[in-house]
GROMACS .gro file of C-alpha atoms in nm:
model
  434
    1MET     CA    1   1.706  26.743   0.491
    2ALA     CA    2   1.678  26.645   0.860
    3GLY     CA    3   1.298  26.411   0.856
    4ARG     CA    4   1.586  26.173   0.556
    5ARG     CA    5   1.839  26.202   0.842
    6ASP     CA    6   1.639  26.094   1.145
    7ALA     CA    7   1.542  25.830   0.919
    8LEU     CA    8   1.890  25.706   0.860
    9LEU     CA    9   1.969  25.685   1.240
   10ASN     CA   10   1.697  25.420   1.339
   11ARG     CA   11   1.718  25.198   1.028
   12GLU     CA   12   2.130  25.188   1.216
   13LYS     CA   13   1.997  25.164   1.545
   14GLY     CA   14   1.758  24.872   1.410
   15GLN     CA   15   2.098  24.677   1.290
   16SER     CA   16   2.276  24.755   1.561
   17LEU     CA   17   2.004  24.637   1.778
   18PHE     CA   18   1.934  24.315   1.539
   19GLY     CA   19   2.310  24.162   1.546
   20SER     CA   20   2.316  24.193   1.865
   21ARG     CA   21   2.054  24.008   1.905
   22ILE     CA   22   2.220  23.747   1.702
   23VAL     CA   23   2.551  23.749   1.926
   24GLY     CA   24   2.331  23.691   2.235
   25ALA     CA   25   2.176  23.362   2.087
   26VAL     CA   26   2.460  23.170   2.012
   27ALA     CA   27   2.597  23.280   2.345
   28ILE     CA   28   2.320  23.115   2.458
   29GLY     CA   29   2.368  22.771   2.219
   30VAL     CA   30   2.776  22.731   2.289
   31LEU     CA   31   2.642  22.757   2.714
   32LEU     CA   32   2.345  22.482   2.671
   33GLY     CA   33   2.609  22.253   2.455
   34CYS     CA   34   2.854  22.258   2.778
   35VAL     CA   35   2.612  22.208   3.002
   36PHE     CA   36   2.484  21.917   2.839
   37ALA     CA   37   2.847  21.801   2.775
   38PHE     CA   38   2.961  21.829   3.109
   39LEU     CA   39   2.619  21.660   3.208
   40LEU     CA   40   2.620  21.372   2.977
   41PRO     CA   41   2.960  21.239   2.820
   42HIS     CA   42   2.824  20.965   2.622
   43GLY     CA   43   2.492  21.123   2.495
   44LEU     CA   44   2.139  21.210   2.514
   45PHE     CA   45   2.037  20.863   2.478
   46SER     CA   46   2.260  20.575   2.647
   47SER     CA   47   2.355  20.255   2.509
   48SER     CA   48   2.042  20.086   2.656
   49ASP     CA   49   1.800  20.310   2.498
   50SER     CA   50   1.971  20.231   2.163
   51GLN     CA   51   1.920  19.907   2.196
   52THR     CA   52   1.547  19.906   2.268
   53ILE     CA   53   1.561  20.134   1.956
   54HIS     CA   54   1.731  19.842   1.753
   55ASN     CA   55   1.530  19.605   1.893
   56LEU     CA   56   1.236  19.804   1.862
   57ARG     CA   57   1.347  19.862   1.502
   58ASP     CA   58   1.362  19.448   1.434
   59ARG     CA   59   1.037  19.418   1.579
   60ILE     CA   60   0.904  19.643   1.305
   61SER     CA   61   1.104  19.517   0.997
   62ASN     CA   62   0.970  19.145   1.133
   63GLN     CA   63   0.580  19.276   1.154
   64MET     CA   64   0.609  19.406   0.839
   65VAL     CA   65   0.781  19.053   0.721
   66SER     CA   66   0.492  18.861   0.837
   67SER     CA   67   0.232  19.127   0.770
   68GLU     CA   68   0.386  19.064   0.419
   69CYS     CA   69   0.321  18.677   0.477
   70GLU     CA   70   0.010  18.674   0.595
   71SER     CA   71  -0.160  18.937   0.278
   72LEU     CA   72  -0.009  18.708   0.057
   73GLU     CA   73  -0.216  18.405   0.233
   74GLN     CA   74  -0.513  18.631   0.270
   75VAL     CA   75  -0.512  18.724  -0.161
   76ASN     CA   76  -0.446  18.351  -0.209
   77ALA     CA   77  -0.781  18.336   0.053
   78LEU     CA   78  -0.910  18.548  -0.110
   79LYS     CA   79  -0.854  18.412  -0.496
   80SER     CA   80  -0.969  18.050  -0.428
   81ASP     CA   81  -1.241  18.214  -0.296
   82VAL     CA   82  -1.402  18.391  -0.622
   83GLN     CA   83  -1.293  18.109  -0.769
   84THR     CA   84  -1.561  17.911  -0.584
   85ALA     CA   85  -1.823  18.230  -0.647
   86LYS     CA   86  -1.715  18.200  -0.965
   87GLU     CA   87  -1.834  17.771  -0.998
   88LYS     CA   88  -2.140  17.877  -0.787
   89ASN     CA   89  -2.207  18.111  -0.994
   90TYR     CA   90  -2.226  17.930  -1.280
   91GLU     CA   91  -2.383  17.659  -1.159
   92LEU     CA   92  -2.655  17.949  -1.063
   93LYS     CA   93  -2.651  18.035  -1.462
   94LYS     CA   94  -2.705  17.628  -1.506
   95GLU     CA   95  -3.006  17.640  -1.279
   96VAL     CA   96  -3.142  17.933  -1.416
   97ARG     CA   97  -3.148  17.846  -1.754
   98SER     CA   98  -3.313  17.483  -1.675
   99LEU     CA   99  -3.602  17.663  -1.470
  100MET     CA  100  -3.647  17.935  -1.810
  101GLU     CA  101  -3.605  17.618  -2.027
  102LYS     CA  102  -3.891  17.430  -1.807
  103LEU     CA  103  -4.102  17.771  -1.792
  104ARG     CA  104  -4.115  17.786  -2.130
  105GLN     CA  105  -4.136  17.443  -2.215
  106ALA     CA  106  -4.483  17.464  -1.946
  107GLU     CA  107  -4.617  17.820  -2.118
  108GLN     CA  108  -4.584  17.634  -2.403
  109GLY     CA  109  -4.728  17.330  -2.344
  110LYS     CA  110  -5.031  17.566  -2.179
  111GLY     CA  111  -5.068  17.699  -2.496
  112HIS     CA  112  -5.158  17.339  -2.664
  113ALA     CA  113  -5.361  17.203  -2.373
  114GLN     CA  114  -5.529  17.554  -2.366
  115GLU     CA  115  -5.600  17.518  -2.746
  116GLN     CA  116  -5.655  17.075  -2.717
  117VAL     CA  117  -6.002  17.263  -2.421
  118VAL     CA  118  -6.074  17.464  -2.710
  119ALA     CA  119  -6.089  17.253  -2.982
  120LEU     CA  120  -6.136  16.913  -2.824
  121GLY     CA  121  -6.350  17.064  -2.545
  122ASP     CA  122  -6.684  17.127  -2.494
  123LYS     CA  123  -6.857  17.350  -2.770
  124HIS     CA  124  -6.795  17.677  -2.803
  125LYS     CA  125  -6.974  17.965  -2.954
  126VAL     CA  126  -6.756  18.126  -3.228
  127GLY     CA  127  -6.527  18.433  -3.033
  128PRO     CA  128  -6.544  18.741  -3.258
  129PHE     CA  129  -6.339  18.773  -3.593
  130GLY     CA  130  -5.972  18.675  -3.578
  131THR     CA  131  -5.948  18.526  -3.256
  132VAL     CA  132  -6.044  18.188  -3.375
  133LYS     CA  133  -5.792  17.919  -3.343
  134GLY     CA  134  -5.807  17.602  -3.440
  135LEU     CA  135  -5.580  17.295  -3.277
  136ARG     CA  136  -5.211  17.337  -3.368
  137ALA     CA  137  -5.034  17.063  -3.254
  138ASN     CA  138  -5.175  16.675  -3.121
  139PRO     CA  139  -5.100  16.566  -2.782
  140THR     CA  140  -4.784  16.378  -2.728
  141VAL     CA  141  -4.800  15.988  -2.649
  142ILE     CA  142  -4.774  15.860  -2.309
  143PRO     CA  143  -4.428  15.666  -2.284
  144ASP     CA  144  -4.390  15.335  -2.266
  145GLU     CA  145  -4.067  15.226  -2.133
  146SER     CA  146  -4.139  14.830  -2.181
  147ILE     CA  147  -4.091  14.840  -2.557
  148ASN     CA  148  -3.650  14.914  -2.515
  149PRO     CA  149  -3.563  14.895  -2.179
  150ARG     CA  150  -3.137  14.947  -2.296
  151LEU     CA  151  -3.221  15.293  -2.522
  152ALA     CA  152  -3.490  15.464  -2.272
  153LYS     CA  153  -3.213  15.444  -2.000
  154ILE     CA  154  -2.950  15.571  -2.287
  155LEU     CA  155  -3.193  15.843  -2.376
  156GLU     CA  156  -3.223  15.904  -2.030
  157GLU     CA  157  -2.848  16.015  -1.986
  158VAL     CA  158  -2.839  16.205  -2.329
  159ALA     CA  159  -3.126  16.328  -2.396
  160ILE     CA  160  -3.256  16.700  -2.275
  161TYR     CA  161  -3.548  16.804  -2.233
  162LYS     CA  162  -3.715  16.464  -2.428
  163GLU     CA  163  -3.508  16.634  -2.720
  164VAL     CA  164  -3.225  16.472  -2.873
  165ILE     CA  165  -3.049  16.450  -3.242
  166VAL     CA  166  -3.024  16.083  -3.413
  167VAL     CA  167  -2.829  16.016  -3.681
  168LEU     CA  168  -2.778  15.663  -3.809
  169ALA     CA  169  -2.439  15.560  -3.923
  170ASN     CA  170  -2.290  15.283  -4.107
  171SER     CA  171  -1.897  15.224  -4.235
  172ASN     CA  172  -1.976  15.364  -4.564
  173VAL     CA  173  -2.028  15.666  -4.411
  174LYS     CA  174  -1.718  15.702  -4.168
  175GLU     CA  175  -1.546  16.057  -4.294
  176MET     CA  176  -1.843  16.191  -4.301
  177LEU     CA  177  -1.911  16.070  -3.966
  178GLU     CA  178  -1.677  16.245  -3.824
  179VAL     CA  179  -1.683  16.595  -3.958
  180TRP     CA  180  -2.040  16.574  -3.812
  181PHE     CA  181  -2.018  16.468  -3.453
  182THR     CA  182  -1.645  16.705  -3.474
  183ASN     CA  183  -1.879  16.993  -3.547
  184ILE     CA  184  -2.207  16.927  -3.318
  185LYS     CA  185  -1.864  16.911  -3.032
  186ARG     CA  186  -1.751  17.199  -3.142
  187VAL     CA  187  -2.102  17.365  -3.159
  188GLY     CA  188  -2.189  17.234  -2.776
  189ILE     CA  189  -2.474  17.029  -2.871
  190PRO     CA  190  -2.458  16.754  -2.579
  191ASN     CA  191  -2.769  16.591  -2.682
  192HIS     CA  192  -2.712  16.364  -2.991
  193LEU     CA  193  -2.652  16.021  -3.058
  194VAL     CA  194  -2.563  15.787  -3.321
  195VAL     CA  195  -2.748  15.500  -3.369
  196ALA     CA  196  -2.482  15.283  -3.533
  197LEU     CA  197  -2.557  15.048  -3.763
  198ASP     CA  198  -2.208  14.806  -3.767
  199ASN     CA  199  -2.000  14.700  -3.513
  200THR     CA  200  -1.708  14.900  -3.694
  201ILE     CA  201  -1.889  15.254  -3.616
  202GLU     CA  202  -2.003  15.176  -3.252
  203GLU     CA  203  -1.636  15.136  -3.220
  204PHE     CA  204  -1.554  15.464  -3.368
  205CYS     CA  205  -1.736  15.674  -3.133
  206LYS     CA  206  -1.691  15.508  -2.847
  207SER     CA  207  -1.386  15.524  -2.940
  208ASN     CA  208  -1.410  15.922  -3.005
  209ASP     CA  209  -1.635  16.002  -2.644
  210VAL     CA  210  -1.980  15.979  -2.898
  211PRO     CA  211  -2.262  15.880  -2.738
  212VAL     CA  212  -2.368  15.615  -2.948
  213TYR     CA  213  -2.673  15.289  -2.941
  214ARG     CA  214  -2.580  14.976  -3.103
  215ARG     CA  215  -2.950  14.784  -3.216
  216ASP     CA  216  -3.008  14.425  -3.133
  217PRO     CA  217  -2.996  14.236  -3.437
  218ASP     CA  218  -3.293  14.242  -3.663
  219GLU     CA  219  -3.331  13.982  -3.999
  220GLY     CA  220  -3.369  14.153  -4.290
  221VAL     CA  221  -3.331  14.494  -4.150
  222ASP     CA  222  -3.020  14.409  -4.017
  223THR     CA  223  -2.844  14.274  -4.411
  224ILE     CA  224  -2.959  14.655  -4.501
  225ALA     CA  225  -2.759  14.814  -4.166
  226LYS     CA  226  -2.453  14.705  -4.271
  227THR     CA  227  -2.432  14.701  -4.618
  228GLY     CA  228  -2.653  14.941  -4.794
  229GLY     CA  229  -2.591  15.275  -4.951
  230ASN     CA  230  -2.712  15.604  -4.861
  231HIS     CA  231  -3.148  15.560  -4.997
  232ALA     CA  232  -3.131  15.213  -4.792
  233VAL     CA  233  -3.026  15.370  -4.458
  234SER     CA  234  -3.216  15.647  -4.548
  235GLY     CA  235  -3.578  15.407  -4.514
  236LEU     CA  236  -3.408  15.223  -4.200
  237LYS     CA  237  -3.495  15.516  -4.027
  238PHE     CA  238  -3.819  15.553  -4.021
  239ARG     CA  239  -3.858  15.221  -3.863
  240VAL     CA  240  -3.566  15.285  -3.623
  241LEU     CA  241  -3.727  15.606  -3.516
  242ARG     CA  242  -4.075  15.525  -3.390
  243GLU     CA  243  -3.910  15.371  -3.097
  244PHE     CA  244  -3.818  15.647  -2.979
  245LEU     CA  245  -4.119  15.912  -3.085
  246GLN     CA  246  -4.301  15.545  -2.826
  247LEU     CA  247  -4.060  15.613  -2.506
  248GLY     CA  248  -4.173  16.009  -2.562
  249TYR     CA  249  -3.900  16.207  -2.701
  250SER     CA  250  -3.887  16.429  -2.940
  251VAL     CA  251  -3.584  16.356  -3.221
  252LEU     CA  252  -3.430  16.596  -3.443
  253LEU     CA  253  -3.300  16.356  -3.701
  254SER     CA  254  -3.067  16.352  -3.909
  255ASP     CA  255  -2.867  16.246  -4.202
  256VAL     CA  256  -2.488  16.235  -4.201
  257ASP     CA  257  -2.355  16.515  -4.477
  258ILE     CA  258  -2.461  16.732  -4.262
  259VAL     CA  259  -2.254  17.084  -4.092
  260TYR     CA  260  -2.417  17.185  -3.755
  261LEU     CA  261  -2.255  17.544  -3.718
  262GLN     CA  262  -2.565  17.682  -3.467
  263ASN     CA  263  -2.740  17.419  -3.198
  264PRO     CA  264  -3.070  17.373  -3.368
  265PHE     CA  265  -3.259  17.318  -3.094
  266ASP     CA  266  -3.268  17.739  -3.012
  267HIS     CA  267  -3.495  17.797  -3.379
  268LEU     CA  268  -3.733  17.481  -3.342
  269TYR     CA  269  -4.048  17.675  -3.315
  270ARG     CA  270  -4.225  17.296  -3.170
  271ASP     CA  271  -4.551  17.391  -3.295
  272SER     CA  272  -4.640  17.115  -3.504
  273ASP     CA  273  -4.578  16.728  -3.555
  274VAL     CA  274  -4.337  16.727  -3.778
  275GLU     CA  275  -4.108  17.058  -3.845
  276SER     CA  276  -3.899  16.965  -4.127
  277MET     CA  277  -3.697  17.179  -4.391
  278SER     CA  278  -3.731  17.185  -4.709
  279ASP     CA  279  -3.552  17.127  -5.069
  280GLY     CA  280  -3.682  17.522  -5.199
  281HIS     CA  281  -3.426  17.720  -5.297
  282ASN     CA  282  -3.574  18.063  -5.250
  283ASN     CA  283  -3.966  18.205  -5.112
  284TYR     CA  284  -4.140  18.057  -5.366
  285THR     CA  285  -4.040  17.720  -5.402
  286ALA     CA  286  -3.957  17.613  -4.998
  287TYR     CA  287  -4.297  17.776  -4.830
  288GLY     CA  288  -4.538  17.783  -5.141
  289PHE     CA  289  -4.683  17.938  -5.427
  290ASN     CA  290  -4.990  17.960  -5.643
  291ASP     CA  291  -4.896  17.839  -6.015
  292VAL     CA  292  -5.103  17.920  -6.340
  293PHE     CA  293  -5.119  17.595  -6.567
  294ASP     CA  294  -5.204  17.750  -6.841
  295GLU     CA  295  -5.402  17.574  -7.130
  296PRO     CA  296  -5.484  17.718  -7.461
  297LYS     CA  297  -5.747  17.506  -7.579
  298MET     CA  298  -5.984  17.551  -7.311
  299GLY     CA  299  -6.002  17.880  -7.413
  300TRP     CA  300  -6.196  18.145  -7.108
  301ALA     CA  301  -6.088  17.862  -6.871
  302ARG     CA  302  -5.758  17.822  -7.004
  303TYR     CA  303  -5.570  17.958  -6.684
  304ALA     CA  304  -5.613  17.724  -6.419
  305HIS     CA  305  -5.407  17.733  -6.040
  306THR     CA  306  -5.254  17.583  -5.903
  307MET     CA  307  -5.064  17.487  -5.512
  308ARG     CA  308  -4.731  17.412  -5.517
  309ILE     CA  309  -4.422  17.327  -5.282
  310TRP     CA  310  -4.144  17.133  -5.294
  311VAL     CA  311  -4.092  16.836  -5.115
  312TYR     CA  312  -4.003  16.853  -4.732
  313ASN     CA  313  -3.640  16.701  -4.705
  314SER     CA  314  -3.613  16.380  -4.566
  315GLY     CA  315  -3.277  16.369  -4.370
  316PHE     CA  316  -3.368  16.696  -4.153
  317PHE     CA  317  -3.633  16.722  -3.999
  318TYR     CA  318  -3.794  16.741  -3.610
  319ILE     CA  319  -4.023  16.511  -3.497
  320ARG     CA  320  -4.289  16.479  -3.248
  321PRO     CA  321  -4.394  16.195  -3.007
  322THR     CA  322  -4.799  16.250  -3.149
  323LEU     CA  323  -4.994  15.968  -3.292
  324PRO     CA  324  -4.976  16.138  -3.622
  325SER     CA  325  -4.642  16.152  -3.624
  326ILE     CA  326  -4.642  15.800  -3.556
  327GLU     CA  327  -4.851  15.721  -3.755
  328LEU     CA  328  -4.618  15.881  -4.051
  329LEU     CA  329  -4.398  15.657  -3.963
  330ASP     CA  330  -4.549  15.307  -3.958
  331ARG     CA  331  -4.699  15.433  -4.329
  332VAL     CA  332  -4.356  15.540  -4.484
  333ALA     CA  333  -4.193  15.227  -4.327
  334SER     CA  334  -4.512  15.013  -4.430
  335ARG     CA  335  -4.465  15.113  -4.843
  336LEU     CA  336  -4.069  15.134  -4.847
  337SER     CA  337  -4.080  14.779  -4.700
  338SER     CA  338  -4.327  14.685  -4.929
  339ASP     CA  339  -4.201  14.836  -5.233
  340PRO     CA  340  -3.802  14.853  -5.189
  341LYS     CA  341  -3.737  15.097  -5.526
  342SER     CA  342  -3.915  15.357  -5.424
  343TRP     CA  343  -3.825  15.666  -5.274
  344ASP     CA  344  -3.803  15.740  -4.892
  345GLN     CA  345  -3.839  16.099  -4.952
  346ALA     CA  346  -4.054  16.110  -5.185
  347VAL     CA  347  -4.286  15.882  -4.984
  348PHE     CA  348  -4.204  16.089  -4.703
  349ASN     CA  349  -4.369  16.356  -4.893
  350GLU     CA  350  -4.681  16.154  -5.010
  351GLU     CA  351  -4.826  16.097  -4.638
  352LEU     CA  352  -4.759  16.415  -4.571
  353PHE     CA  353  -4.924  16.626  -4.801
  354PHE     CA  354  -5.160  16.377  -5.018
  355PRO     CA  355  -5.530  16.472  -4.858
  356SER     CA  356  -5.816  16.247  -4.836
  357HIS     CA  357  -5.986  16.152  -5.152
  358PRO     CA  358  -6.191  15.850  -5.251
  359GLY     CA  359  -6.066  15.524  -5.175
  360TYR     CA  360  -5.749  15.704  -4.897
  361ASP     CA  361  -5.760  15.907  -4.611
  362GLY     CA  362  -5.493  16.115  -4.562
  363LEU     CA  363  -5.258  16.167  -4.257
  364HIS     CA  364  -5.416  16.434  -3.952
  365ALA     CA  365  -5.023  16.526  -3.894
  366ALA     CA  366  -4.926  16.997  -3.844
  367LYS     CA  367  -4.660  17.066  -4.035
  368ARG     CA  368  -4.410  17.373  -4.040
  369THR     CA  369  -4.159  17.463  -4.277
  370MET     CA  370  -3.805  17.569  -4.141
  371ASP     CA  371  -3.645  17.951  -4.250
  372MET     CA  372  -3.445  17.795  -4.553
  373TYR     CA  373  -3.145  18.049  -4.447
  374LEU     CA  374  -3.096  17.916  -4.144
  375PHE     CA  375  -3.195  17.549  -4.253
  376MET     CA  376  -2.942  17.540  -4.578
  377ASN     CA  377  -2.950  17.345  -4.831
  378SER     CA  378  -2.669  17.274  -5.056
  379LYS     CA  379  -2.832  17.404  -5.372
  380VAL     CA  380  -2.919  17.734  -5.175
  381LEU     CA  381  -2.533  17.771  -5.075
  382PHE     CA  382  -2.384  17.709  -5.378
  383LYS     CA  383  -2.638  17.810  -5.645
  384THR     CA  384  -2.718  18.159  -5.409
  385VAL     CA  385  -2.611  18.264  -5.085
  386ARG     CA  386  -2.199  18.191  -5.197
  387LYS     CA  387  -2.254  18.471  -5.498
  388ASP     CA  388  -2.432  18.698  -5.228
  389ASP     CA  389  -2.231  19.003  -5.005
  390LYS     CA  390  -2.508  19.028  -4.776
  391LEU     CA  391  -2.636  18.657  -4.751
  392LYS     CA  392  -2.233  18.535  -4.737
  393LYS     CA  393  -2.272  18.726  -4.422
  394LEU     CA  394  -2.541  18.569  -4.244
  395LYS     CA  395  -2.431  18.246  -4.067
  396PRO     CA  396  -2.701  17.912  -4.119
  397VAL     CA  397  -2.788  17.719  -3.816
  398ILE     CA  398  -2.716  17.337  -4.049
  399VAL     CA  399  -2.617  17.372  -4.405
  400HIS     CA  400  -2.706  17.022  -4.566
  401LEU     CA  401  -2.538  16.893  -4.881
  402ASN     CA  402  -2.781  16.750  -5.044
  403TYR     CA  403  -2.815  16.814  -5.371
  404HIS     CA  404  -2.418  16.695  -5.436
  405PRO     CA  405  -2.275  16.357  -5.437
  406ASP     CA  406  -1.863  16.504  -5.372
  407LYS     CA  407  -2.025  16.541  -5.006
  408PHE     CA  408  -1.761  16.501  -4.808
  409ALA     CA  409  -1.537  16.798  -4.965
  410ARG     CA  410  -1.817  16.991  -4.977
  411MET     CA  411  -1.886  16.926  -4.597
  412LYS     CA  412  -1.489  17.020  -4.530
  413ALA     CA  413  -1.527  17.351  -4.763
  414VAL     CA  414  -1.871  17.434  -4.529
  415VAL     CA  415  -1.613  17.371  -4.226
  416ASP     CA  416  -1.348  17.650  -4.393
  417PHE     CA  417  -1.559  17.926  -4.460
  418TYR     CA  418  -1.748  17.947  -4.207
  419VAL     CA  419  -1.565  17.799  -3.941
  420ASN     CA  420  -1.241  17.862  -3.987
  421GLY     CA  421  -1.335  18.192  -4.195
  422LYS     CA  422  -1.148  18.140  -4.546
  423GLN     CA  423  -1.376  18.298  -4.785
  424ASP     CA  424  -1.292  18.138  -5.085
  425ALA     CA  425  -1.322  17.804  -4.961
  426LEU     CA  426  -1.627  17.790  -5.158
  427ASP     CA  427  -1.568  17.875  -5.488
  428ARG     CA  428  -1.346  17.573  -5.695
  429PHE     CA  429  -1.678  17.357  -5.648
  430PRO     CA  430  -1.982  17.426  -5.926
  431ASP     CA  431  -2.293  17.482  -5.865
  432GLY     CA  432  -2.424  17.196  -5.932
  433SER     CA  433  -2.269  16.821  -5.954
  434GLU     CA  434  -1.945  16.771  -6.225
   0.00000   0.00000   0.00000
């Protein structure tokens, strides 16, 4: 009990002492307030000090506004610098692409040159089994600009890496020509040229900013150019193409009934004199097959093996400026002029494929067949591709409406299907012609 009482007395003393301290602190505060009021009647800060503070506030505010303006100018300057950097980067990318393409061509040319040295140079011993390769591509001719300086100047401006897409057109195919160059522009293929066969097409191309070349008048040929139908104009192209090859340019010859969906120059091999799309509609017909001919009356020898391939399409092929290529054009043009009823595609394939035999010297030209699903004819599209869910997802490089007479309508449908995404655009057409 005594211990508890002592504890209570100590706590009361502590509380009393704490209260005394508070009272003392309050008294000191009041006393100090009185002293400051007597010595500084106008307050701690004078009016001049207040003005100084106000001026300081204004100065800070002005600096902040000035800083904001400077920041805005800096941001705009930075944006301008970024845009300039982007433009320089784009130009650098173009230069890099150009250099890469030149390097690719140089390497390709080096490979061809090595093959030529091996095939045409000094005699060599045969290498190990499986290492021997013959000459794949013939050397290109020396360009001769004197044969057509006007065309040479146009090609110098239009062609890229000495390559150009060429189409012949007169007023009979004006609607299809518009679809042709509209899709070429959409894909972004700058190296294309229309050989205008009449004044109307020349003016039409100029008004649509399409590179155009108007041939000089040529008796006989000029009449075909202005009034001829598809086959007549198709035969004329072999004569016209000769000048392009003489000038040293590789030509991707195109009919007008073709829809471009990708850049074809990205999908060429360039290892042959002629690289052509096929009229075939499957692997066998497009790339060749062993066709067995059965003649029962021959008994034991009733089966005869034959090699077959469907013809190349003379409306879309890539041709390099080589001597065999120019010889091919000369042969076809000569035969068509002597027999106007001949079909240019049949003559084109006969000269390409018929071998030398008694009384006839065949053409020694290297050939390559294009991928039939990338370079697609309209039979492949309407008979096979549009009915196959997997094949429908593939995007061809071009579609050639060569198998059907209603070309313009089908060209527009191809654009709707592959470009505009209309999945039923091809459904209303029959497999063949009506």
